PDB file of C-alpha atoms in Angstrom:
ATOM      1  CA  MET A  27     179.734  24.569 -37.194  1.00  0.00           C
ATOM      2  CA  GLY A  28     177.875  24.308 -33.937  1.00  0.00           C
ATOM      3  CA  GLY A  29     177.672  20.761 -32.717  1.00  0.00           C
ATOM      4  CA  SER A  30     178.917  19.167 -35.919  1.00  0.00           C
ATOM      5  CA  GLY A  31     182.456  18.111 -36.650  1.00  0.00           C
ATOM      6  CA  VAL A  32     184.191  18.702 -39.946  1.00  0.00           C
ATOM      7  CA  SER A  33     183.488  15.124 -41.142  1.00  0.00           C
ATOM      8  CA  ASP A  34     179.748  15.606 -40.496  1.00  0.00           C
ATOM      9  CA  VAL A  35     179.845  18.890 -42.366  1.00  0.00           C
ATOM     10  CA  ALA A  36     181.690  17.247 -45.274  1.00  0.00           C
ATOM     11  CA  GLU A  37     178.953  14.618 -45.498  1.00  0.00           C
ATOM     12  CA  ALA A  38     176.195  17.252 -45.429  1.00  0.00           C
ATOM     13  CA  ILE A  39     177.946  19.285 -48.125  1.00  0.00           C
ATOM     14  CA  SER A  40     178.239  16.187 -50.302  1.00  0.00           C
ATOM     15  CA  GLU A  41     174.492  15.567 -49.947  1.00  0.00           C
ATOM     16  CA  TYR A  42     173.764  19.229 -50.703  1.00  0.00           C
ATOM     17  CA  ARG A  43     175.896  19.187 -53.827  1.00  0.00           C
ATOM     18  CA  ALA A  44     174.282  15.975 -55.072  1.00  0.00           C
ATOM     19  CA  ALA A  45     170.821  17.498 -54.576  1.00  0.00           C
ATOM     20  CA  TRP A  46     172.006  20.706 -56.258  1.00  0.00           C
ATOM     21  CA  LYS A  47     173.080  18.799 -59.364  1.00  0.00           C
ATOM     22  CA  GLU A  48     169.986  16.582 -59.323  1.00  0.00           C
ATOM     23  CA  ALA A  49     167.838  19.718 -59.369  1.00  0.00           C
ATOM     24  CA  GLY A  50     169.615  20.779 -62.559  1.00  0.00           C
ATOM     25  CA  HIS A  51     171.463  23.781 -61.179  1.00  0.00           C
ATOM     26  CA  PRO A  52     174.763  24.737 -62.814  1.00  0.00           C
ATOM     27  CA  GLY A  53     178.044  24.468 -60.947  1.00  0.00           C
ATOM     28  CA  GLU A  54     178.596  23.093 -57.478  1.00  0.00           C
ATOM     29  CA  GLY A  55     176.500  25.459 -55.380  1.00  0.00           C
ATOM     30  CA  ASP A  56     178.082  27.871 -52.929  1.00  0.00           C
ATOM     31  CA  VAL A  57     178.929  26.707 -49.422  1.00  0.00           C
ATOM     32  CA  ILE A  58     179.795  29.192 -46.708  1.00  0.00           C
ATOM     33  CA  LEU A  59     180.898  27.768 -43.367  1.00  0.00           C
ATOM     34  CA  ARG A  60     180.212  29.464 -40.040  1.00  0.00           C
ATOM     35  CA  VAL A  61     182.925  28.431 -37.598  1.00  0.00           C
ATOM     36  CA  GLY A  62     184.295  29.554 -34.263  1.00  0.00           C
ATOM     37  CA  VAL A  63     187.567  31.387 -34.821  1.00  0.00           C
ATOM     38  CA  TYR A  64     189.772  32.760 -32.060  1.00  0.00           C
ATOM     39  CA  VAL A  65     193.258  34.149 -32.616  1.00  0.00           C
ATOM     40  CA  ALA A  66     195.911  34.883 -29.989  1.00  0.00           C
ATOM     41  CA  GLU A  67     199.614  35.583 -30.090  1.00  0.00           C
ATOM     42  CA  ASP A  68     200.486  32.127 -28.765  1.00  0.00           C
ATOM     43  CA  MET A  69     198.776  28.755 -28.816  1.00  0.00           C
ATOM     44  CA  GLU A  70     198.371  28.516 -25.045  1.00  0.00           C
ATOM     45  CA  ARG A  71     196.362  31.748 -24.880  1.00  0.00           C
ATOM     46  CA  ALA A  72     194.381  30.848 -28.001  1.00  0.00           C
ATOM     47  CA  VAL A  73     193.239  27.651 -26.320  1.00  0.00           C
ATOM     48  CA  THR A  74     192.775  28.793 -22.714  1.00  0.00           C
ATOM     49  CA  GLU A  75     191.146  32.224 -23.138  1.00  0.00           C
ATOM     50  CA  PRO A  76     187.929  31.082 -24.896  1.00  0.00           C
ATOM     51  CA  ARG A  77     187.626  27.695 -23.130  1.00  0.00           C
ATOM     52  CA  GLU A  78     184.924  28.442 -20.533  1.00  0.00           C
ATOM     53  CA  SER A  79     182.726  30.367 -22.958  1.00  0.00           C
ATOM     54  CA  THR A  80     183.085  27.716 -25.652  1.00  0.00           C
ATOM     55  CA  MET A  81     182.233  24.795 -23.397  1.00  0.00           C
ATOM     56  CA  SER A  82     179.142  26.611 -22.072  1.00  0.00           C
ATOM     57  CA  PHE A  83     178.015  26.889 -25.703  1.00  0.00           C
ATOM     58  CA  TYR A  84     178.413  23.162 -26.300  1.00  0.00           C
ATOM     59  CA  ASP A  85     176.558  22.382 -23.083  1.00  0.00           C
ATOM     60  CA  ARG A  86     173.622  24.551 -24.255  1.00  0.00           C
ATOM     61  CA  ILE A  87     173.623  22.767 -27.623  1.00  0.00           C
ATOM     62  CA  ARG A  88     173.592  19.380 -25.886  1.00  0.00           C
ATOM     63  CA  GLN A  89     170.732  20.436 -23.592  1.00  0.00           C
ATOM     64  CA  GLY A  90     168.751  21.708 -26.576  1.00  0.00           C
ATOM     65  CA  LEU A  91     169.213  18.430 -28.417  1.00  0.00           C
ATOM     66  CA  ILE A  92     168.021  16.480 -25.375  1.00  0.00           C
ATOM     67  CA  GLN A  93     164.977  18.723 -24.909  1.00  0.00           C
ATOM     68  CA  THR A  94     163.939  18.379 -28.545  1.00  0.00           C
ATOM     69  CA  ALA A  95     164.688  14.660 -28.889  1.00  0.00           C
ATOM     70  CA  THR A  96     160.992  13.799 -29.150  1.00  0.00           C
ATOM     71  CA  SER A  97     160.534  16.072 -32.161  1.00  0.00           C
ATOM     72  CA  PHE A  98     161.402  15.334 -35.783  1.00  0.00           C
ATOM     73  CA  GLY A  99     164.765  13.607 -36.012  1.00  0.00           C
ATOM     74  CA  GLY A 100     164.627  12.609 -32.360  1.00  0.00           C
ATOM     75  CA  GLU A 101     166.894   9.573 -32.572  1.00  0.00           C
ATOM     76  CA  ARG A 102     169.527  11.544 -34.432  1.00  0.00           C
ATOM     77  CA  ARG A 103     169.270  14.330 -31.856  1.00  0.00           C
ATOM     78  CA  VAL A 104     169.702  11.868 -28.994  1.00  0.00           C
ATOM     79  CA  ARG A 105     172.813  10.400 -30.672  1.00  0.00           C
ATOM     80  CA  ARG A 106     174.278  13.868 -31.177  1.00  0.00           C
ATOM     81  CA  ALA A 107     173.491  14.800 -27.560  1.00  0.00           C
ATOM     82  CA  GLU A 108     175.220  11.626 -26.371  1.00  0.00           C
ATOM     83  CA  GLN A 109     178.249  12.376 -28.537  1.00  0.00           C
ATOM     84  CA  MET A 110     178.389  15.913 -27.197  1.00  0.00           C
ATOM     85  CA  ALA A 111     178.045  14.728 -23.593  1.00  0.00           C
ATOM     86  CA  ASN A 112     181.310  12.839 -24.061  1.00  0.00           C
ATOM     87  CA  MET A 113     183.000  15.549 -26.104  1.00  0.00           C
ATOM     88  CA  THR A 114     185.983  17.245 -24.528  1.00  0.00           C
ATOM     89  CA  TYR A 115     187.297  20.701 -25.258  1.00  0.00           C
ATOM     90  CA  GLU A 116     190.198  19.046 -27.048  1.00  0.00           C
ATOM     91  CA  ASP A 117     187.706  17.198 -29.286  1.00  0.00           C
ATOM     92  CA  ALA A 118     186.055  20.498 -30.184  1.00  0.00           C
ATOM     93  CA  LEU A 119     189.428  22.058 -30.964  1.00  0.00           C
ATOM     94  CA  GLU A 120     190.273  19.133 -33.233  1.00  0.00           C
ATOM     95  CA  ASP A 121     187.368  19.360 -35.677  1.00  0.00           C
ATOM     96  CA  ARG A 122     184.798  21.978 -34.690  1.00  0.00           C
ATOM     97  CA  LEU A 123     186.756  25.171 -33.997  1.00  0.00           C
ATOM     98  CA  ILE A 124     189.680  27.111 -35.392  1.00  0.00           C
ATOM     99  CA  TYR A 125     191.535  28.520 -32.385  1.00  0.00           C
ATOM    100  CA  GLY A 126     195.218  29.310 -32.537  1.00  0.00           C
ATOM    101  CA  THR A 127     198.024  31.600 -33.583  1.00  0.00           C
ATOM    102  CA  PRO A 128     197.611  33.608 -36.790  1.00  0.00           C
ATOM    103  CA  ASP A 129     199.688  31.034 -38.695  1.00  0.00           C
ATOM    104  CA  PHE A 130     197.702  28.096 -37.323  1.00  0.00           C
ATOM    105  CA  VAL A 131     194.334  29.747 -38.015  1.00  0.00           C
ATOM    106  CA  ALA A 132     195.315  30.628 -41.588  1.00  0.00           C
ATOM    107  CA  GLN A 133     196.566  27.091 -42.226  1.00  0.00           C
ATOM    108  CA  ARG A 134     193.440  25.467 -40.762  1.00  0.00           C
ATOM    109  CA  LEU A 135     191.124  27.781 -42.724  1.00  0.00           C
ATOM    110  CA  GLU A 136     192.995  26.877 -45.886  1.00  0.00           C
ATOM    111  CA  GLU A 137     192.788  23.139 -45.105  1.00  0.00           C
ATOM    112  CA  TRP A 138     189.048  23.261 -44.423  1.00  0.00           C
ATOM    113  CA  ARG A 139     188.398  25.487 -47.448  1.00  0.00           C
ATOM    114  CA  ASP A 140     190.116  22.947 -49.682  1.00  0.00           C
ATOM    115  CA  LEU A 141     188.658  19.868 -47.955  1.00  0.00           C
ATOM    116  CA  LEU A 142     185.082  21.146 -48.005  1.00  0.00           C
ATOM    117  CA  GLY A 143     185.213  23.185 -51.215  1.00  0.00           C
ATOM    118  CA  LEU A 144     184.082  26.327 -49.437  1.00  0.00           C
ATOM    119  CA  SER A 145     183.050  29.535 -51.153  1.00  0.00           C
ATOM    120  CA  GLY A 146     183.611  31.490 -47.954  1.00  0.00           C
ATOM    121  CA  VAL A 147     183.722  31.494 -44.175  1.00  0.00           C
ATOM    122  CA  ILE A 148     181.724  33.383 -41.570  1.00  0.00           C
ATOM    123  CA  MET A 149     183.822  33.846 -38.462  1.00  0.00           C
ATOM    124  CA  GLU A 150     182.067  33.287 -35.114  1.00  0.00           C
ATOM    125  CA  PRO A 151     184.401  35.235 -32.810  1.00  0.00           C
ATOM    126  CA  ASN A 152     182.664  34.691 -29.458  1.00  0.00           C
ATOM    127  CA  VAL A 153     181.481  31.093 -29.159  1.00  0.00           C
ATOM    128  CA  GLY A 154     179.380  30.997 -26.002  1.00  0.00           C
ATOM    129  CA  GLY A 155     179.041  34.767 -25.825  1.00  0.00           C
ATOM    130  CA  THR A 156     181.105  35.410 -22.695  1.00  0.00           C
ATOM    131  CA  ILE A 157     184.605  36.160 -23.955  1.00  0.00           C
ATOM    132  CA  SER A 158     185.666  39.602 -22.721  1.00  0.00           C
ATOM    133  CA  PRO A 159     185.583  42.560 -25.121  1.00  0.00           C
ATOM    134  CA  GLU A 160     189.317  43.110 -24.641  1.00  0.00           C
ATOM    135  CA  LEU A 161     190.159  39.554 -25.670  1.00  0.00           C
ATOM    136  CA  LEU A 162     187.759  39.756 -28.620  1.00  0.00           C
ATOM    137  CA  ASP A 163     189.379  42.994 -29.773  1.00  0.00           C
ATOM    138  CA  THR A 164     192.807  41.350 -29.730  1.00  0.00           C
ATOM    139  CA  SER A 165     191.537  38.283 -31.585  1.00  0.00           C
ATOM    140  CA  ALA A 166     189.775  40.391 -34.231  1.00  0.00           C
ATOM    141  CA  ARG A 167     192.827  42.619 -34.688  1.00  0.00           C
ATOM    142  CA  LEU A 168     195.134  39.624 -35.149  1.00  0.00           C
ATOM    143  CA  PHE A 169     192.679  38.029 -37.567  1.00  0.00           C
ATOM    144  CA  GLY A 170     192.293  41.219 -39.581  1.00  0.00           C
ATOM    145  CA  GLN A 171     195.984  42.064 -39.701  1.00  0.00           C
ATOM    146  CA  GLU A 172     197.612  38.649 -39.962  1.00  0.00           C
ATOM    147  CA  VAL A 173     195.074  36.076 -41.192  1.00  0.00           C
ATOM    148  CA  ALA A 174     192.613  37.782 -43.547  1.00  0.00           C
ATOM    149  CA  PRO A 175     195.275  39.295 -45.858  1.00  0.00           C
ATOM    150  CA  ARG A 176     196.381  35.763 -46.764  1.00  0.00           C
ATOM    151  CA  PHE A 177     192.992  35.127 -48.387  1.00  0.00           C
ATOM    152  CA  ARG A 178     192.734  38.215 -50.590  1.00  0.00           C
TER     153      ARG A 178
END
C-alpha cells in the first residue's frame, strides 16, 4: 500500500469501480492489493524485527513526494509528505501494514479483503529491503504454513 492508508485505498477502489462500471465493463473489476506482510511467532517480534527497515521505506517515500511536489499533483504530494512526516510506526501498523502473529495476519487479511472487496493480495515481505534473510525465511515459512492455508 506504500504511503496510503486503508481508508485512502478504499476511496481509490471506489473511484476505480465507478469508472469501471461507467465504461460499461461487466462485474466489479478485480482489485489486488500489495501490502507489507511480516509474520513472527509472537506480536513483539512481529513488530520490532521489521521496524527499522519499514521506517526507512516510509522516509524514502516521504522524500520522494517532497522532491516531486512541483510536478503533476504537487499539492496532493505535499499533503501526503506532510502526513507521512508526522506518521509514526504505530500509525503504519494500524492501517498500512499487516505485521503480527499468524492468527493476527490471517484475521487482518480477511478484514481488509472483505472491507475492500479484494480479488487477491500480493505480499511485500521486506518493506524497506533491509530485513535479514533469516528473519524473512521465518516470516515466509510461518505465512506459508499457518496463514496461506486459511485462504485456500
